Coordinates of C-alpha atoms in Angstrom, one line a residue:
Chain A
M68 CA 0.0 0.0 0.0
A69 CA 1.1 3.5 -0.5
P70 CA 0.1 6.0 2.2
R71 CA 0.8 9.5 1.2
S72 CA 1.0 12.5 3.4
R73 CA 2.6 15.9 3.9
H74 CA 2.7 15.3 7.6
R75 CA 3.5 11.8 8.6
N76 CA 5.1 8.6 7.4
P77 CA 2.9 5.9 8.7
G78 CA 5.8 3.4 8.9
T79 CA 7.4 5.7 11.4
A80 CA 6.0 8.6 13.3
L81 CA 7.2 11.9 11.8
T82 CA 4.8 14.4 13.1
A83 CA 6.2 17.7 11.9
A84 CA 3.4 19.9 10.8
D85 CA 5.1 21.1 7.6
G86 CA 7.2 18.2 6.5
P87 CA 7.8 17.2 2.9
L88 CA 5.4 15.3 0.7
V89 CA 6.2 11.7 1.5
T90 CA 5.0 8.5 -0.1
A91 CA 5.7 5.4 1.8
L92 CA 5.5 1.8 0.7
C93 CA 4.8 -0.1 3.8
G94 CA 2.9 -3.4 3.8
G95 CA 1.4 -6.3 1.9
V96 CA -1.4 -6.1 -0.5
G97 CA -3.8 -6.8 2.3
A98 CA -6.7 -7.8 0.2
A99 CA -6.8 -11.3 1.5
R100 CA -10.3 -12.7 1.6
L101 CA -9.9 -14.8 4.7
L102 CA -13.3 -16.0 5.4
H103 CA -15.7 -16.5 2.5
G104 CA -17.5 -13.2 2.1
L105 CA -15.6 -11.5 4.9
H106 CA -13.0 -9.1 3.6
V107 CA -10.1 -8.9 6.0
S108 CA -7.2 -6.4 5.2
P109 CA -4.8 -6.8 8.0
D110 CA -2.1 -4.5 6.6
L111 CA -4.4 -1.6 5.8
D112 CA -6.0 -1.9 9.2
T113 CA -2.7 -2.0 11.0
V114 CA -1.6 1.2 9.4
T115 CA -5.0 2.9 10.1
Y116 CA -5.2 1.8 13.7
T117 CA -1.6 2.8 14.3
L118 CA -2.1 6.3 12.9
A119 CA -5.3 6.6 14.9
G120 CA -3.4 5.7 18.1
A121 CA -5.7 2.7 18.6
I122 CA -3.3 -0.1 17.8
S123 CA -2.5 -2.6 20.6
R124 CA 0.9 -1.7 21.8
E125 CA 1.4 -5.1 23.2
R126 CA 0.5 -7.2 20.2
G127 CA 1.4 -4.7 17.4
W128 CA -1.8 -5.6 15.6
G129 CA -5.5 -5.2 16.3
L130 CA -7.1 -2.8 18.7
E131 CA -6.1 -1.8 22.2
G132 CA -8.6 -3.1 24.7
E133 CA -10.0 -5.6 22.3
T134 CA -12.4 -8.4 23.3
W135 CA -12.6 -11.9 21.7
N136 CA -16.2 -13.0 22.3
T137 CA -16.9 -13.9 18.7
M138 CA -13.7 -15.9 18.4
E139 CA -14.5 -17.8 21.6
A140 CA -18.0 -18.6 20.4
L141 CA -16.6 -19.7 17.0
A142 CA -14.6 -22.4 18.8
R143 CA -17.9 -24.3 19.2
Y144 CA -18.0 -24.9 15.5
P145 CA -15.7 -27.0 13.3
S146 CA -14.4 -23.9 11.7
R147 CA -11.1 -24.1 9.9
F148 CA -10.6 -20.4 10.6
S149 CA -10.8 -20.5 14.3
W150 CA -7.0 -19.9 14.5
F151 CA -7.4 -16.4 13.1
G152 CA -7.2 -13.6 15.7
L153 CA -10.5 -11.8 15.0
G154 CA -11.3 -9.3 17.7
D155 CA -14.9 -8.2 18.3
R156 CA -14.2 -4.5 17.5
D157 CA -11.9 -5.3 14.6
L158 CA -14.6 -7.4 13.2
A159 CA -16.8 -4.3 12.8
T160 CA -14.2 -2.9 10.4
H161 CA -14.3 -6.2 8.4
L162 CA -18.1 -6.2 8.3
F163 CA -18.3 -2.6 7.2
R164 CA -15.6 -3.2 4.5
T165 CA -17.4 -6.4 3.3
Q166 CA -20.7 -4.6 3.1
R167 CA -19.2 -1.7 1.1
L168 CA -17.3 -3.9 -1.3
G169 CA -20.5 -5.9 -1.8
D170 CA -22.1 -2.7 -2.9
G171 CA -19.4 -2.4 -5.5
V172 CA -17.4 0.4 -3.8
P173 CA -13.7 0.1 -4.6
L174 CA -11.3 -1.0 -1.8
S175 CA -9.4 2.3 -2.1
T176 CA -12.6 4.3 -1.4
V177 CA -13.6 2.1 1.5
T178 CA -10.1 2.3 3.0
G179 CA -10.5 6.1 2.9
E180 CA -13.9 5.9 4.6
I181 CA -12.4 3.7 7.4
A182 CA -9.5 6.0 7.9
A183 CA -11.9 9.0 8.1
A184 CA -14.0 7.1 10.7
W185 CA -10.9 6.9 12.8
G186 CA -10.0 10.5 12.3
V187 CA -6.9 9.7 10.3
E188 CA -5.9 12.5 7.9
V189 CA -3.1 10.7 6.1
S190 CA -4.1 9.2 2.8
I191 CA -3.9 5.4 3.0
V192 CA -4.3 3.8 -0.4
P193 CA -4.2 0.1 -1.1
V194 CA -1.9 -0.5 -4.1
T195 CA -4.8 -2.0 -6.1
D196 CA -8.5 -2.3 -6.0
D197 CA -8.3 -5.7 -7.8
R198 CA -8.1 -9.0 -6.0
V199 CA -4.5 -10.1 -5.4
E200 CA -3.6 -13.0 -3.1
T201 CA -0.2 -13.8 -1.8
M202 CA 0.3 -17.6 -2.2
M203 CA 3.1 -19.4 -0.4
D204 CA 4.6 -22.6 -1.9
V205 CA 5.6 -24.5 1.2
E206 CA 7.5 -27.8 1.7
D207 CA 5.4 -31.0 1.7
E208 CA 2.1 -29.2 1.2
G209 CA 2.4 -27.0 -1.9
E210 CA 0.6 -23.6 -2.2
I211 CA -1.2 -22.2 0.8
G212 CA -2.6 -18.7 1.4
F213 CA -0.5 -16.1 3.1
Q214 CA -2.6 -15.8 6.3
D215 CA -2.6 -19.6 6.6
Y216 CA 1.2 -19.5 6.4
F217 CA 1.7 -16.5 8.6
V218 CA -0.9 -16.9 11.3
R219 CA -2.0 -20.5 11.4
R220 CA 1.5 -22.0 10.9
A221 CA 3.2 -19.1 12.6
H222 CA 5.6 -18.9 9.6
G223 CA 7.2 -22.1 10.8
V224 CA 7.3 -24.0 7.6
A225 CA 9.9 -23.8 4.8
V226 CA 9.0 -21.7 1.8
R227 CA 10.0 -22.7 -1.8
G228 CA 8.4 -19.8 -3.6
V229 CA 6.0 -16.9 -3.4
R230 CA 3.4 -15.9 -6.0
F231 CA 1.0 -13.0 -6.1
R232 CA -2.0 -14.4 -7.7
G233 CA -3.9 -11.9 -9.8
A234 CA -1.1 -9.3 -9.8
D235 CA -0.5 -9.7 -13.5
T236 CA -3.8 -8.3 -14.5
A237 CA -4.3 -6.0 -11.5
R238 CA -4.2 -2.2 -11.9
P239 CA -2.8 0.3 -9.5
S240 CA -5.6 2.0 -7.6
P241 CA -6.4 5.7 -8.2
G242 CA -3.7 7.9 -6.7
V243 CA -0.9 5.3 -6.3
L244 CA 1.1 6.3 -9.4
D245 CA 0.5 10.0 -8.8
A246 CA 1.6 9.7 -5.2
L247 CA 4.9 8.1 -6.3
A248 CA 5.4 10.7 -9.1
A249 CA 4.6 13.7 -6.9
A250 CA 6.5 12.6 -3.7
E251 CA 9.5 14.6 -2.5
V252 CA 10.6 11.5 -0.7
V253 CA 9.6 7.8 -1.4
V254 CA 10.2 5.6 1.5
I255 CA 10.5 1.8 1.4
C256 CA 9.7 1.0 5.0
P257 CA 11.5 -1.7 6.9
S258 CA 8.8 -4.1 6.0
N259 CA 9.3 -7.7 4.7
P260 CA 10.8 -7.3 1.2
V261 CA 9.3 -10.6 0.0
V262 CA 5.7 -10.5 1.3
S263 CA 5.1 -6.9 2.2
I264 CA 7.0 -4.8 -0.4
G265 CA 7.0 -7.6 -3.0
P266 CA 3.3 -7.6 -3.8
L267 CA 3.3 -3.8 -4.2
L268 CA 6.0 -4.0 -6.8
A269 CA 4.2 -6.9 -8.5
I270 CA 1.3 -4.6 -9.6
P271 CA 2.1 -3.5 -13.2
G272 CA 3.4 0.0 -13.3
V273 CA 4.3 0.4 -9.7
Q274 CA 7.9 -0.9 -9.9
D275 CA 8.5 1.3 -12.9
A276 CA 7.1 4.3 -11.1
V277 CA 9.5 3.6 -8.1
V278 CA 12.5 3.1 -10.4
S279 CA 11.8 6.4 -12.2
R280 CA 12.1 8.2 -8.8
R281 CA 15.2 6.2 -7.7
D282 CA 17.1 9.2 -6.7
R283 CA 14.4 10.2 -4.2
V284 CA 13.8 6.7 -2.9
V285 CA 15.1 5.8 0.5
A286 CA 14.8 2.2 1.8
V287 CA 15.2 1.2 5.4
S288 CA 16.7 -2.2 6.0
P289 CA 14.3 -4.6 7.7
I290 CA 17.4 -6.7 8.5
V291 CA 19.5 -5.6 11.5
A292 CA 22.6 -7.6 12.6
G293 CA 21.7 -10.5 10.3
A294 CA 18.2 -11.0 11.4
A295 CA 14.7 -9.5 11.1
L296 CA 13.5 -7.6 14.2
K297 CA 10.2 -9.4 13.9
G298 CA 8.5 -11.9 11.6
P299 CA 9.8 -14.3 9.0
A300 CA 11.8 -11.9 6.8
G301 CA 15.2 -13.4 7.7
R302 CA 14.1 -17.0 7.2
L303 CA 12.2 -16.1 4.0
L304 CA 15.1 -14.3 2.4
A305 CA 17.4 -17.3 3.2
E306 CA 15.0 -19.8 1.8
L307 CA 14.6 -17.9 -1.4
G308 CA 18.4 -17.7 -1.9
H309 CA 19.1 -14.2 -0.6
E310 CA 21.8 -13.2 1.9
V311 CA 20.3 -12.3 5.3
S312 CA 22.2 -9.1 5.8
V313 CA 22.0 -5.4 4.9
V314 CA 24.1 -6.4 1.9
G315 CA 21.4 -8.9 0.8
V316 CA 18.8 -6.2 1.2
A317 CA 21.0 -3.8 -0.8
R318 CA 21.2 -6.3 -3.7
L319 CA 17.4 -6.5 -3.7
Y320 CA 16.7 -2.8 -3.5
A321 CA 19.6 -1.3 -5.6
P322 CA 17.5 -1.1 -8.8
L323 CA 14.7 0.7 -6.9
A324 CA 16.3 3.0 -4.4
A325 CA 19.4 5.3 -4.3
T326 CA 19.8 5.1 -0.6
L327 CA 19.7 2.3 2.0
V328 CA 19.5 3.2 5.7
I329 CA 21.1 0.6 7.9
D330 CA 21.4 0.3 11.7
E331 CA 24.5 1.2 13.6
A332 CA 24.9 -2.5 14.4
D333 CA 25.7 -3.1 10.7
A334 CA 28.1 -0.1 10.3
A335 CA 30.9 -2.4 9.2
L336 CA 28.9 -3.5 6.2
A337 CA 28.4 0.0 4.9
P338 CA 31.2 -0.4 2.2
A339 CA 29.6 -3.6 1.0
V340 CA 26.2 -1.9 0.7
E341 CA 27.8 0.9 -1.4
A342 CA 29.6 -1.8 -3.5
A343 CA 26.1 -3.3 -4.2
G344 CA 25.1 0.0 -5.7
M345 CA 23.4 2.0 -3.0
R346 CA 24.4 5.0 -1.0
C347 CA 24.5 3.9 2.6
L348 CA 23.4 5.8 5.7
V349 CA 24.1 4.5 9.1
T350 CA 21.8 5.5 12.0
P351 CA 19.8 3.9 14.8
T352 CA 16.9 2.2 13.0
V353 CA 15.3 0.2 15.8
M354 CA 12.2 2.1 16.8
R355 CA 11.2 1.5 20.4
G356 CA 9.0 4.6 20.6
P357 CA 8.0 7.9 18.9
A358 CA 11.3 9.6 19.6
E359 CA 13.4 7.0 17.8
A360 CA 10.8 6.9 14.9
A361 CA 10.9 10.7 14.5
A362 CA 14.7 10.7 14.5
L363 CA 14.8 8.0 11.8
A364 CA 12.2 9.9 9.7
K365 CA 14.4 13.0 9.9
V366 CA 17.4 11.1 8.6
I367 CA 15.3 9.6 5.7
V368 CA 13.9 13.0 4.7
E369 CA 17.3 14.6 4.8
A370 CA 18.7 11.7 2.8
A371 CA 16.4 12.4 -0.1
Chain B
M710 CA -38.7 -24.5 8.3
A711 CA -39.8 -28.0 9.3
P712 CA -38.2 -29.4 12.5
R713 CA -38.9 -33.0 12.9
S714 CA -38.5 -35.1 16.0
R715 CA -39.8 -38.1 17.9
H716 CA -39.2 -36.2 21.0
R717 CA -39.9 -32.6 20.9
N718 CA -41.9 -30.0 19.1
P719 CA -39.6 -27.0 19.0
G720 CA -42.4 -24.6 18.9
T721 CA -43.5 -25.8 22.3
A722 CA -41.6 -28.0 24.8
L723 CA -42.9 -31.5 24.6
T724 CA -40.2 -33.6 26.3
A725 CA -41.8 -37.0 26.5
A726 CA -39.2 -39.5 25.6
D727 CA -41.5 -41.7 23.5
G728 CA -43.9 -39.2 22.0
P729 CA -45.2 -39.4 18.5
L730 CA -43.3 -38.4 15.3
V731 CA -44.1 -34.7 15.0
T732 CA -43.3 -32.3 12.2
A733 CA -43.8 -28.7 13.0
L734 CA -43.9 -25.7 10.7
C735 CA -42.6 -22.9 12.8
G736 CA -40.9 -19.9 11.3
G737 CA -40.0 -17.8 8.3
V738 CA -37.7 -18.9 5.5
G739 CA -34.8 -17.5 7.4
A740 CA -32.5 -17.3 4.5
A741 CA -32.2 -13.6 4.5
R742 CA -28.8 -12.3 3.4
L743 CA -28.7 -9.3 5.6
L744 CA -25.2 -8.1 5.2
H745 CA -23.5 -8.6 1.9
G746 CA -21.7 -11.9 2.2
L747 CA -22.9 -12.5 5.8
H748 CA -25.6 -15.1 5.9
V749 CA -28.0 -14.4 8.8
S750 CA -30.8 -16.9 9.4
P751 CA -32.7 -15.4 12.4
D752 CA -35.5 -18.0 12.5
L753 CA -33.3 -21.1 12.3
D754 CA -31.0 -19.7 15.0
T755 CA -33.9 -18.8 17.2
V756 CA -35.2 -22.5 17.1
T757 CA -31.7 -23.9 17.6
Y758 CA -30.8 -21.6 20.5
T759 CA -34.2 -22.2 22.1
L760 CA -33.8 -26.0 21.9
A761 CA -30.3 -25.7 23.3
G762 CA -31.6 -23.7 26.2
A763 CA -29.3 -20.8 25.2
I764 CA -31.9 -18.3 24.0
S765 CA -32.2 -15.0 25.8
R766 CA -35.3 -15.3 27.9
E767 CA -35.7 -11.6 28.2
R768 CA -35.4 -10.8 24.5
G769 CA -36.8 -14.0 23.0
W770 CA -34.1 -13.9 20.4
G771 CA -30.3 -14.2 20.4
L772 CA -28.2 -15.6 23.1
E773 CA -28.4 -15.3 26.9
G774 CA -25.5 -13.4 28.3
E775 CA -24.7 -11.9 24.9
T776 CA -22.3 -9.0 24.4
W777 CA -22.5 -6.3 21.7
N778 CA -18.9 -5.1 21.2
T779 CA -18.9 -5.5 17.4
M780 CA -22.2 -3.6 17.1
E781 CA -20.9 -0.8 19.2
A782 CA -17.7 -0.6 17.1
L783 CA -19.8 -0.7 13.9
A784 CA -21.4 2.6 15.1
R785 CA -18.2 4.3 14.1
Y786 CA -18.8 3.6 10.5
P787 CA -21.6 5.0 8.3
S788 CA -23.1 1.5 8.1
R789 CA -26.7 1.2 7.0
F790 CA -27.0 -2.0 9.0
S791 CA -26.1 -0.6 12.4
W792 CA -29.7 -1.0 13.4
F793 CA -29.5 -4.8 13.3
G794 CA -29.0 -6.5 16.7
L795 CA -25.9 -8.6 16.0
G796 CA -24.5 -10.1 19.2
D797 CA -20.8 -11.0 19.4
R798 CA -21.5 -14.7 20.1
D799 CA -24.4 -14.9 17.6
L800 CA -22.0 -13.5 15.0
A801 CA -19.9 -16.6 15.3
T802 CA -22.8 -18.6 14.1
H803 CA -23.2 -16.3 11.1
L804 CA -19.5 -16.4 10.3
F805 CA -19.5 -20.2 10.4
R806 CA -22.6 -20.5 8.2
T807 CA -21.2 -17.9 5.8
Q808 CA -18.0 -19.8 5.5
R809 CA -19.7 -23.2 4.9
L810 CA -22.2 -21.8 2.4
G811 CA -19.2 -20.2 0.6
D812 CA -17.7 -23.7 0.4
G813 CA -20.9 -24.8 -1.4
V814 CA -22.4 -26.7 1.5
P815 CA -26.2 -26.6 1.4
L816 CA -28.0 -24.5 4.1
S817 CA -29.8 -27.6 5.4
T818 CA -26.5 -29.4 6.0
V819 CA -25.0 -26.3 7.7
T820 CA -28.1 -26.0 9.9
G821 CA -27.6 -29.6 11.0
E822 CA -24.0 -28.8 11.8
I823 CA -24.9 -25.8 13.9
A824 CA -27.6 -27.7 15.8
A825 CA -25.1 -30.5 16.5
A826 CA -22.6 -28.0 17.8
W827 CA -25.2 -26.9 20.3
G828 CA -26.1 -30.5 21.2
V829 CA -29.6 -30.2 19.7
E830 CA -30.9 -33.6 18.7
V831 CA -34.1 -32.5 17.0
S832 CA -33.8 -32.3 13.2
I833 CA -34.1 -28.7 12.2
V834 CA -34.5 -28.3 8.5
P835 CA -34.8 -25.0 6.5
V836 CA -37.7 -25.4 4.1
T837 CA -35.4 -24.8 1.1
D838 CA -31.7 -24.6 0.3
D839 CA -32.4 -22.1 -2.4
R840 CA -32.4 -18.4 -1.8
V841 CA -35.8 -17.0 -1.0
E842 CA -36.4 -13.5 0.3
T843 CA -39.4 -12.1 1.9
M844 CA -40.2 -8.7 0.4
M845 CA -42.6 -6.2 2.0
D846 CA -44.5 -3.7 -0.2
V847 CA -44.9 -0.8 2.2
E848 CA -46.7 2.5 1.9
D849 CA -44.8 5.5 0.4
E850 CA -41.7 3.4 -0.2
G851 CA -42.4 0.3 -2.2
E852 CA -40.6 -3.0 -1.7
I853 CA -38.2 -3.4 1.2
G854 CA -36.6 -6.5 2.7
F855 CA -38.2 -8.2 5.6
Q856 CA -35.5 -7.5 8.2
D857 CA -35.6 -3.9 7.1
Y858 CA -39.3 -3.8 7.8
F859 CA -39.2 -5.9 10.9
V860 CA -36.2 -4.7 12.8
R861 CA -35.2 -1.4 11.4
R862 CA -38.7 0.0 11.1
A863 CA -40.0 -2.1 14.0
H864 CA -42.9 -3.2 11.8
G865 CA -44.4 0.3 12.2
V866 CA -45.3 1.0 8.5
A867 CA -48.4 -0.1 6.6
V868 CA -48.0 -3.1 4.4
R869 CA -49.8 -3.4 1.0
G870 CA -48.4 -6.8 0.0
V871 CA -45.9 -9.5 0.7
R872 CA -43.9 -11.5 -1.9
F873 CA -41.5 -14.3 -1.5
R874 CA -38.8 -13.6 -4.1
G875 CA -37.3 -16.7 -5.5
A876 CA -40.0 -19.1 -4.1
D877 CA -41.4 -20.0 -7.5
T878 CA -38.2 -21.8 -8.5
A879 CA -37.1 -23.0 -5.1
R880 CA -37.2 -26.6 -4.2
P881 CA -37.9 -28.1 -0.7
S882 CA -34.6 -29.1 1.0
P883 CA -33.9 -32.8 1.5
G884 CA -36.2 -34.3 4.1
V885 CA -38.9 -31.7 4.2
L886 CA -41.5 -33.5 2.1
D887 CA -40.6 -36.8 3.8
A888 CA -41.0 -35.3 7.2
L889 CA -44.4 -34.0 6.3
A890 CA -45.4 -37.4 4.8
A891 CA -44.2 -39.5 7.7
A892 CA -45.3 -37.4 10.6
E893 CA -48.0 -38.7 12.9
V894 CA -48.8 -35.1 13.8
V895 CA -48.1 -31.9 11.7
V896 CA -48.2 -28.8 13.7
I897 CA -48.6 -25.3 12.3
C898 CA -47.1 -23.4 15.2
P899 CA -48.7 -20.1 16.5
S900 CA -46.3 -18.2 14.2
N901 CA -47.1 -15.3 12.0
P902 CA -49.3 -16.8 9.2
V903 CA -48.2 -14.2 6.6
V904 CA -44.5 -13.9 7.1
S905 CA -43.5 -17.1 9.0
I906 CA -45.8 -19.8 7.7
G907 CA -46.5 -18.1 4.4
P908 CA -43.0 -18.5 3.0
L909 CA -42.9 -22.2 3.9
L910 CA -46.1 -22.8 1.9
A911 CA -44.8 -20.8 -1.0
I912 CA -42.1 -23.4 -1.8
P913 CA -43.6 -25.6 -4.6
G914 CA -44.7 -28.9 -3.1
V915 CA -44.9 -27.9 0.5
Q916 CA -48.5 -26.7 0.6
D917 CA -49.7 -29.8 -1.3
A918 CA -47.8 -32.0 1.1
V919 CA -49.5 -30.3 4.1
V920 CA -52.9 -30.5 2.4
S921 CA -52.5 -34.2 1.7
R922 CA -52.1 -34.7 5.5
R923 CA -54.9 -32.3 6.4
D924 CA -56.5 -34.8 8.9
R925 CA -53.3 -34.9 10.9
V926 CA -52.6 -31.2 10.7
V927 CA -53.2 -29.2 13.9
A928 CA -52.8 -25.4 13.8
V929 CA -52.5 -23.2 16.9
S930 CA -54.0 -19.7 16.5
P931 CA -51.4 -16.9 16.8
I932 CA -54.3 -14.6 17.4
V933 CA -55.7 -14.5 20.9
A934 CA -58.6 -12.2 21.9
G935 CA -58.3 -10.3 18.6
A936 CA -54.6 -9.6 18.7
A937 CA -51.2 -11.2 18.3
L938 CA -49.4 -11.9 21.5
K939 CA -46.3 -10.5 19.9
G940 CA -45.2 -9.0 16.7
P941 CA -47.1 -7.6 13.7
A942 CA -49.4 -10.6 12.9
G943 CA -52.5 -8.7 13.9
R944 CA -51.7 -5.5 11.9
L945 CA -50.4 -7.5 8.9
L946 CA -53.6 -9.7 8.7
A947 CA -55.8 -6.5 8.9
E948 CA -53.7 -4.6 6.3
L949 CA -54.0 -7.6 3.9
G950 CA -57.8 -7.8 4.3
H951 CA -58.1 -10.6 6.8
E952 CA -60.2 -10.6 10.0
V953 CA -58.0 -10.3 13.1
S954 CA -59.6 -13.1 15.1
V955 CA -59.5 -16.9 15.4
V956 CA -62.2 -16.9 12.8
G957 CA -59.9 -15.0 10.4
V958 CA -57.2 -17.5 11.1
A959 CA -59.6 -20.4 10.6
R960 CA -60.5 -19.1 7.1
L961 CA -56.8 -19.0 6.2
Y962 CA -55.9 -22.4 7.6
A963 CA -59.1 -24.4 6.8
P964 CA -57.6 -25.8 3.5
L965 CA -54.5 -27.0 5.3
A966 CA -55.5 -28.2 8.7
A967 CA -58.4 -30.2 10.1
T968 CA -58.1 -28.7 13.6
L969 CA -57.6 -25.2 15.0
V970 CA -56.5 -24.8 18.7
I971 CA -57.8 -21.5 20.1
D972 CA -57.3 -19.9 23.5
E973 CA -60.0 -20.0 26.2
A974 CA -60.3 -16.2 25.8
D975 CA -61.9 -16.9 22.4
A976 CA -64.2 -19.8 23.5
A977 CA -67.2 -17.9 22.3
L978 CA -65.9 -18.0 18.7
A979 CA -65.5 -21.8 18.6
P980 CA -68.8 -22.2 16.6
A981 CA -67.7 -19.6 14.1
V982 CA -64.3 -21.5 13.7
E983 CA -66.2 -24.7 13.0
A984 CA -68.4 -22.9 10.5
A985 CA -65.3 -21.8 8.7
G986 CA -64.5 -25.5 8.2
M987 CA -62.2 -26.5 11.1
R988 CA -62.6 -28.6 14.1
C989 CA -62.1 -26.3 17.1
L990 CA -60.3 -27.1 20.3
V991 CA -60.4 -24.6 23.2
T992 CA -57.5 -24.7 25.7
P993 CA -55.0 -22.3 27.3
T994 CA -52.6 -21.4 24.5
V995 CA -50.5 -18.6 26.1
M996 CA -47.2 -20.3 27.0
R997 CA -45.5 -18.5 29.9
G998 CA -43.2 -21.4 30.6
P999 CA -42.4 -25.1 30.0
A1000 CA -45.5 -26.3 31.9
E1001 CA -48.0 -24.5 29.8
A1002 CA -46.1 -25.4 26.6
A1003 CA -46.1 -29.1 27.6
A1004 CA -49.8 -29.0 28.3
L1005 CA -50.5 -27.4 25.0
A1006 CA -48.4 -29.9 23.2
K1007 CA -50.3 -32.7 24.8
V1008 CA -53.6 -31.3 23.5
I1009 CA -52.1 -30.9 20.0
V1010 CA -50.9 -34.5 19.9
E1011 CA -54.1 -35.9 21.2
A1012 CA -56.1 -33.9 18.7
A1013 CA -54.3 -35.5 15.8

């Protein structure tokens, strides 16, 4: 998805009132249809709830003060989706989105409506209004859906390949290419390169739009000291034949971004990043709170 | 719908272990798709929850001890369905049903799965697996969906006509005609004749099956002392040109049922019921608890 704002970078927390026009690439396609007929968009909701200050700080996803009565009641039934963490209040978002999509309203419009309902002024745009599904080819089982891999199996199985079903014929949603073209800074957030940034770039036109702004594109490495801070990025990169280091990330992002921001823990690898074709900035990248996030955002903006 | 059991009549509470084989007609089609993609079947669920002893005694619908967190969260969004009383635990039933129907499983099968999950041994069968919607033609507005009329407008608008969209081409679900053919007693419960019993009879083959068992069919009048105990049956009957009395009910049911059970409050009208072509039984019909329900059930079974 491609949030766009003069004020904030959703992946971090830059809150300066008169900052530059920033477009950030920061999540998966998030158009997974998890339950039949129930449209769940975890990534879009995570960004929205975070910007609304409503995200659960403890979990990092879903709402603070959430209750789980529907999930508990679902356990009575032989539902194959009972593993999914569906909070009662979060469910209201899915019901509203499902209803609007059923009315024929595009996902990008509904996403704006949801953001508005939460008082979020940043423009949050899904990369496409078309249906795209991240499919994981896993050992012994073959292709399974991303949420099945990520939540149900807790990303504990070996992945042989990743495919974005439907991406070939999908079109960028309104505003996505304009946001990339008009941005003073394009940020590739420290999201998972394979399953968060990958699907964005798989939509025809998006990768070209990023490449054409390469000088203004700043990527933040999701790998710190040879591992991902969270989630399966490290394991996935290794399984798909990439080096799990800032150098591996630089080899992936060099065609897209002029600059890679790496953590101080990896300072010794800065020359290797430059050798891979990217300008390298070394700064603290681990965001424990708003202060670190703001400092990182300042570095990013100044870099571009 | 047509519950069928050797043990219990879901409309009442006959619990004799070796009672007769009873088939009861007792509710609307209950296949309303209320939210896009969310299959809500209020009547089926009311019967299931009642037989499971889980129904809210206070409300008469939904679950005892229900919470409403999703509904409250939905109020944030401009949802046109925020008027619908969707409990958190009840929602789990809708999600499970939606998911199974999405898998191509027939409604009658899913209904059995839901009943089994609640430990209900009575066979609860929706009258059809096809999509049928009760449409209300209301003054000033034209046709609206039944739930819109019943819940949102609290049945407070004048009705000019009722139509069961899709009924013409619907087929009875597996077991419905057999249950009617094999029953020792067929009960038309004191449900709304227009919008609860009407849609059952609108499915091709059902009315003929009931008529062919007329001698064994016992109806219980939903009208007591010139009014419905609950809901819009009285108003609806009047608006559609019927007399709001046990005599009006007898004129409606005479082609289907040999016997009409009326309340003691209407004892004086028994001759008029007989003149309308039905045998008339006078007994207390207002069920305040299991004891009255069991007594009424005994009268019904003995009548057939």
